[in-house]
Coordinates of N, CA and C in Angstrom, one line a residue:
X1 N 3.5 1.7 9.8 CA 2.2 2.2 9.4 C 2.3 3.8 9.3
X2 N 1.6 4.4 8.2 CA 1.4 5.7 8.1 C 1.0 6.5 9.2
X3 N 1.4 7.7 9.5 CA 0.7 8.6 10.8 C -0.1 9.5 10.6
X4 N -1.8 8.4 9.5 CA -2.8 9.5 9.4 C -3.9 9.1 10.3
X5 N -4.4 10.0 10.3 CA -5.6 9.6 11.1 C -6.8 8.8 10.8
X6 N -6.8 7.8 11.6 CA -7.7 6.5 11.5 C -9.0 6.8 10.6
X7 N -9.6 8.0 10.7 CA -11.1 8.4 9.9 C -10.4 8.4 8.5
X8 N -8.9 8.6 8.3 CA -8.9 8.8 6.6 C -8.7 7.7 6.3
X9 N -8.1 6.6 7.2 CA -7.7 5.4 6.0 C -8.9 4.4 5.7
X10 N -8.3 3.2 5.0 CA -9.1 2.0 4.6 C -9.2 1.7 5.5
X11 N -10.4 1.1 5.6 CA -10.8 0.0 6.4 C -11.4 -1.5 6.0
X12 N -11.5 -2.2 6.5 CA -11.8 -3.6 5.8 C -12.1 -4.4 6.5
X13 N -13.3 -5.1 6.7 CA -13.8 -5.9 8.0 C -13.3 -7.4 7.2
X14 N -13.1 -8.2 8.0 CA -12.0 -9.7 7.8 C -13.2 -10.8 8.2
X15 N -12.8 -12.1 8.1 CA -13.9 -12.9 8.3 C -12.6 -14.4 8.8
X16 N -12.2 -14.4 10.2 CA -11.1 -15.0 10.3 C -11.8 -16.4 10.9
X17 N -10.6 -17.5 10.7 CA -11.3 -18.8 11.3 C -11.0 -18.9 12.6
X18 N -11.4 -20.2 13.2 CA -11.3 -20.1 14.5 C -9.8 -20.6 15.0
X19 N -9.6 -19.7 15.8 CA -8.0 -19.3 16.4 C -7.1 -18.5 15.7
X20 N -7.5 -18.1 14.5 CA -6.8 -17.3 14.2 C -6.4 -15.6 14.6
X21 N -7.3 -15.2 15.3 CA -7.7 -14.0 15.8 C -6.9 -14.4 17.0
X22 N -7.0 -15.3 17.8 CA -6.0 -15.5 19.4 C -4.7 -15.6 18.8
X23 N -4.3 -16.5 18.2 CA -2.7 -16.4 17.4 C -2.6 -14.8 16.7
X24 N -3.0 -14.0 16.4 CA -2.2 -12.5 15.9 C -2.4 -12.2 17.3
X25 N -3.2 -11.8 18.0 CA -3.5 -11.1 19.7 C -1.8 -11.9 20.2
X26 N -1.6 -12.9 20.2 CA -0.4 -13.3 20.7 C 0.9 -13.1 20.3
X27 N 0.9 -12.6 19.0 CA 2.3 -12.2 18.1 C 1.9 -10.4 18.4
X28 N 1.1 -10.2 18.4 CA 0.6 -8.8 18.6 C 1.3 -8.4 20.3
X29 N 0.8 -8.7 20.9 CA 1.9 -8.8 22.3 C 2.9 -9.5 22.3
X30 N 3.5 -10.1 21.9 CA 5.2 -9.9 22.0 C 5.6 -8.9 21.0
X31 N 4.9 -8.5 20.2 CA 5.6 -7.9 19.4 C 5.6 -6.0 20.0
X32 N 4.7 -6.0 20.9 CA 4.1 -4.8 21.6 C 3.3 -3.9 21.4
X33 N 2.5 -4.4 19.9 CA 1.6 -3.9 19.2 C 0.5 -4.0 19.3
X34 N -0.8 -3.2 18.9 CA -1.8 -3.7 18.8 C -2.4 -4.6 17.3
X35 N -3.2 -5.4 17.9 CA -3.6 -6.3 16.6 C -3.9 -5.6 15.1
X36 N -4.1 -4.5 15.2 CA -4.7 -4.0 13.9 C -2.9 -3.8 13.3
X37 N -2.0 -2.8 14.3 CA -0.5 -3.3 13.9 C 0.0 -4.3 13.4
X38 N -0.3 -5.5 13.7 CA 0.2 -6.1 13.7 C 0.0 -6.8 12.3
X39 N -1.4 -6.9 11.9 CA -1.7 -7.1 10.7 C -1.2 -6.3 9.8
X40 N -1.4 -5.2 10.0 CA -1.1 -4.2 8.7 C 0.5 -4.2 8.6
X41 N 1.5 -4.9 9.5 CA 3.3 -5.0 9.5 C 3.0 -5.9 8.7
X42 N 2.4 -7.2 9.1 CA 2.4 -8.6 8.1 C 2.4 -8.1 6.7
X43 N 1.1 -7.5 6.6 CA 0.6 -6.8 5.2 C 1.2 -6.2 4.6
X44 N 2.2 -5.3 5.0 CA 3.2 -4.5 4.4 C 4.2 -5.5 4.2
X45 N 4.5 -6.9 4.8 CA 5.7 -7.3 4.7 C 5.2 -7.8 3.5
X46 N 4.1 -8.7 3.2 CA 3.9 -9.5 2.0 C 3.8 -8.9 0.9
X47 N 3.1 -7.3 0.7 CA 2.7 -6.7 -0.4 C 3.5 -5.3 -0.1
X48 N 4.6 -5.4 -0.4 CA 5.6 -4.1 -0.3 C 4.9 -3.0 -1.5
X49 N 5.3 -1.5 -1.5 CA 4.5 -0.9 -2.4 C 5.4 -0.9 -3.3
X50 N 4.8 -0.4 -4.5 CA 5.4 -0.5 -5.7 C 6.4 1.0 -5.6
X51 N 7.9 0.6 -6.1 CA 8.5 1.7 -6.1 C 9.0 2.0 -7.9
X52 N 9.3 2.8 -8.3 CA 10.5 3.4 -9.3 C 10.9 1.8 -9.7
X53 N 11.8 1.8 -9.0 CA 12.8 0.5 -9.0 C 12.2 -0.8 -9.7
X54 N 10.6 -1.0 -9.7 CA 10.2 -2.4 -9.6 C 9.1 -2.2 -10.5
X55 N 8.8 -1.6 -11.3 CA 7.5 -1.3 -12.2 C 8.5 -1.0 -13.4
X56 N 8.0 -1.8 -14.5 CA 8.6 -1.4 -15.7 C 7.5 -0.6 -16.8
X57 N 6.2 -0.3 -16.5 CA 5.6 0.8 -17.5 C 6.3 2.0 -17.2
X58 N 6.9 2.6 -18.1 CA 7.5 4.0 -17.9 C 6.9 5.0 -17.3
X59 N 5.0 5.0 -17.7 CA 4.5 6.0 -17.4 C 4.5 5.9 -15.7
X60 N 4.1 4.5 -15.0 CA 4.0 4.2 -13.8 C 5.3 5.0 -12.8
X61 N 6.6 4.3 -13.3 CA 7.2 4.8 -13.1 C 8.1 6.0 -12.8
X62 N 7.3 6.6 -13.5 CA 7.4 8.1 -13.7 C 6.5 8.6 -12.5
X63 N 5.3 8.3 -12.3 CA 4.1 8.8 -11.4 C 4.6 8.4 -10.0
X64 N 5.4 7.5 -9.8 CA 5.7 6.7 -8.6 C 7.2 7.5 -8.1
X65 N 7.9 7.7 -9.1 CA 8.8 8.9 -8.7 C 8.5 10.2 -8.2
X66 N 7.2 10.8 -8.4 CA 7.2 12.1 -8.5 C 6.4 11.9 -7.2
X67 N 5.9 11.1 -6.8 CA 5.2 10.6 -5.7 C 6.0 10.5 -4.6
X68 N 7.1 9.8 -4.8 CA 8.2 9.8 -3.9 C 8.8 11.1 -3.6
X69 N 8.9 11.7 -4.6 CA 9.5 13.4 -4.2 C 8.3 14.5 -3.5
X70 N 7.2 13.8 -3.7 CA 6.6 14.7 -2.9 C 6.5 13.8 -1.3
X71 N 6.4 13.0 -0.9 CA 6.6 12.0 0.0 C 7.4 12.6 1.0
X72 N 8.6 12.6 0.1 CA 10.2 12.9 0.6 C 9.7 14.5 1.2
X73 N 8.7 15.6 0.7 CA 8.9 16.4 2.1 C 7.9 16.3 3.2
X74 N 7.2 15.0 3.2 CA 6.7 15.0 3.9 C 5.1 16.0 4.6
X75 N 4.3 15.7 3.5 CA 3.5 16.9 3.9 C 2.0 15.8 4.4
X76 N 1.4 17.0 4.4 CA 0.2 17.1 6.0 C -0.6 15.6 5.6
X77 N -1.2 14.7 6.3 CA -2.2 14.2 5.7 C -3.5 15.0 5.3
X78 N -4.0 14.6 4.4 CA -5.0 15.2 3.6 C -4.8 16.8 2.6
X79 N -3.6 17.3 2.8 CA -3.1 18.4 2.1 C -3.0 18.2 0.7
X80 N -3.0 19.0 0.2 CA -3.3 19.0 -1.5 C -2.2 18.3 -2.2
X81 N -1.3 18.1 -1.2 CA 0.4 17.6 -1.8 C 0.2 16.4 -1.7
X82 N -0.3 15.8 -0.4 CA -0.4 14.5 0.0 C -1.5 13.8 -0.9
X83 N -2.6 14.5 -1.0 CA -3.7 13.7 -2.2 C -3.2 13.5 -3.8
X84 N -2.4 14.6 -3.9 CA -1.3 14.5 -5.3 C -0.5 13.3 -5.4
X85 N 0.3 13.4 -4.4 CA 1.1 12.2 -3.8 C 0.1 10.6 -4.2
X86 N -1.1 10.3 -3.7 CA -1.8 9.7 -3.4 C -2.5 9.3 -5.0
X87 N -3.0 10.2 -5.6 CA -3.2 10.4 -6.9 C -2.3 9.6 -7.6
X88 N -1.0 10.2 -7.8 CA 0.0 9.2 -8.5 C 0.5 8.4 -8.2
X89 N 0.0 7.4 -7.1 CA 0.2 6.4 -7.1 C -0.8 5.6 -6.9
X90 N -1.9 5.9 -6.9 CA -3.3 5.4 -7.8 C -2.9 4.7 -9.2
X91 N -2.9 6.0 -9.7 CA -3.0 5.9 -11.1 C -1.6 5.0 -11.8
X92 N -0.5 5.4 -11.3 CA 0.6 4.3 -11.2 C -0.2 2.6 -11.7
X93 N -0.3 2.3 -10.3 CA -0.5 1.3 -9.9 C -2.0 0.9 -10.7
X94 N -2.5 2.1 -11.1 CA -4.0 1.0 -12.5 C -2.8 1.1 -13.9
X95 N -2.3 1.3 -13.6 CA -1.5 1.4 -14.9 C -1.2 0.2 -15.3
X96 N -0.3 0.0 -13.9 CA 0.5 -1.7 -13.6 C -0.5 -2.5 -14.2
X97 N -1.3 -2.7 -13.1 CA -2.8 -3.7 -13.4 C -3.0 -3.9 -14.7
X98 N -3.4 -2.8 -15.4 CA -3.8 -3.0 -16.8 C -2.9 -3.3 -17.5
X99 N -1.6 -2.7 -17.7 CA -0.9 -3.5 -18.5 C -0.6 -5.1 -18.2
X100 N -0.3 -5.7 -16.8 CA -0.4 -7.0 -16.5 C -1.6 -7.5 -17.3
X101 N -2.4 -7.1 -17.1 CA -4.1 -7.9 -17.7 C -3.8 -7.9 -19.0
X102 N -3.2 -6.9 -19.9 CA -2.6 -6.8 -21.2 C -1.9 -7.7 -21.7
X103 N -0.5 -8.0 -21.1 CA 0.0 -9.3 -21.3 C -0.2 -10.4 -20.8
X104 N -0.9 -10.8 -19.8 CA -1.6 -12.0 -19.8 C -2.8 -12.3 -21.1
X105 N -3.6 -11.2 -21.6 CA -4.5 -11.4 -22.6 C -3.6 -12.0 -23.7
X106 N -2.9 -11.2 -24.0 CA -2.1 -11.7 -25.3 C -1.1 -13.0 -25.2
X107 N -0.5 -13.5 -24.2 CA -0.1 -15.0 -24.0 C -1.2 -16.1 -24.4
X108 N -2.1 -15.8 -23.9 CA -3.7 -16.8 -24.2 C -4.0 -16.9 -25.5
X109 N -3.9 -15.6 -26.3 CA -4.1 -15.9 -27.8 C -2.9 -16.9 -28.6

């Protein structure tokens, strides 16, 4: 998990069935984590982010590179570099989206 401070990220209130909240509390301690960790490891494991490597719109790809190089030095949360950072991979990732929704449209015709 990222090391920003909890007031800047998402949040998302869940609506879980019954037992499922005791079963992560129990993977959550062996794992040594707290439950909100624990979820957001799962989450990351299922939905990896989109890198360079794995997006074929050029322009995405491009946005998700330059993202990474600012990444790579590592700057402040909430700093102008980091919202940049954050920015292009926004906009990346509506890219993805839209083009996906693009070729699914045109299969159907």
């Amino acid at each position: 998990m990222a090391e920003y401070p909890s007031s800047t990220q998402d949040k998302y209130i869940i609506r879980m069935p019954d037992g499922l909240r005791d079963r992560i509390r129990e993977k959550a301690d062996a794992n040594r984590r707290s439950m909100n960790a624990e979820i957001v490891a799962l989450l990351e494991e299922h939905y990896p982010p989109q890198t360079p490597e794995t997006v074929q719109e050029p322009a995405a790809r491009i946005l998700l590179w330059l993202a990474r190089r600012i990444r790579r030095q590592d700057p402040k949360p909430g700093s102008a570099r980091d919202r940049r950072a954050q920015l292009y991979e926004t906009v990346a990732s509506d890219i993805v989206t839209r083009a996906d929704a693009i070729a699914r449209s045109a299969k159907e015709r």
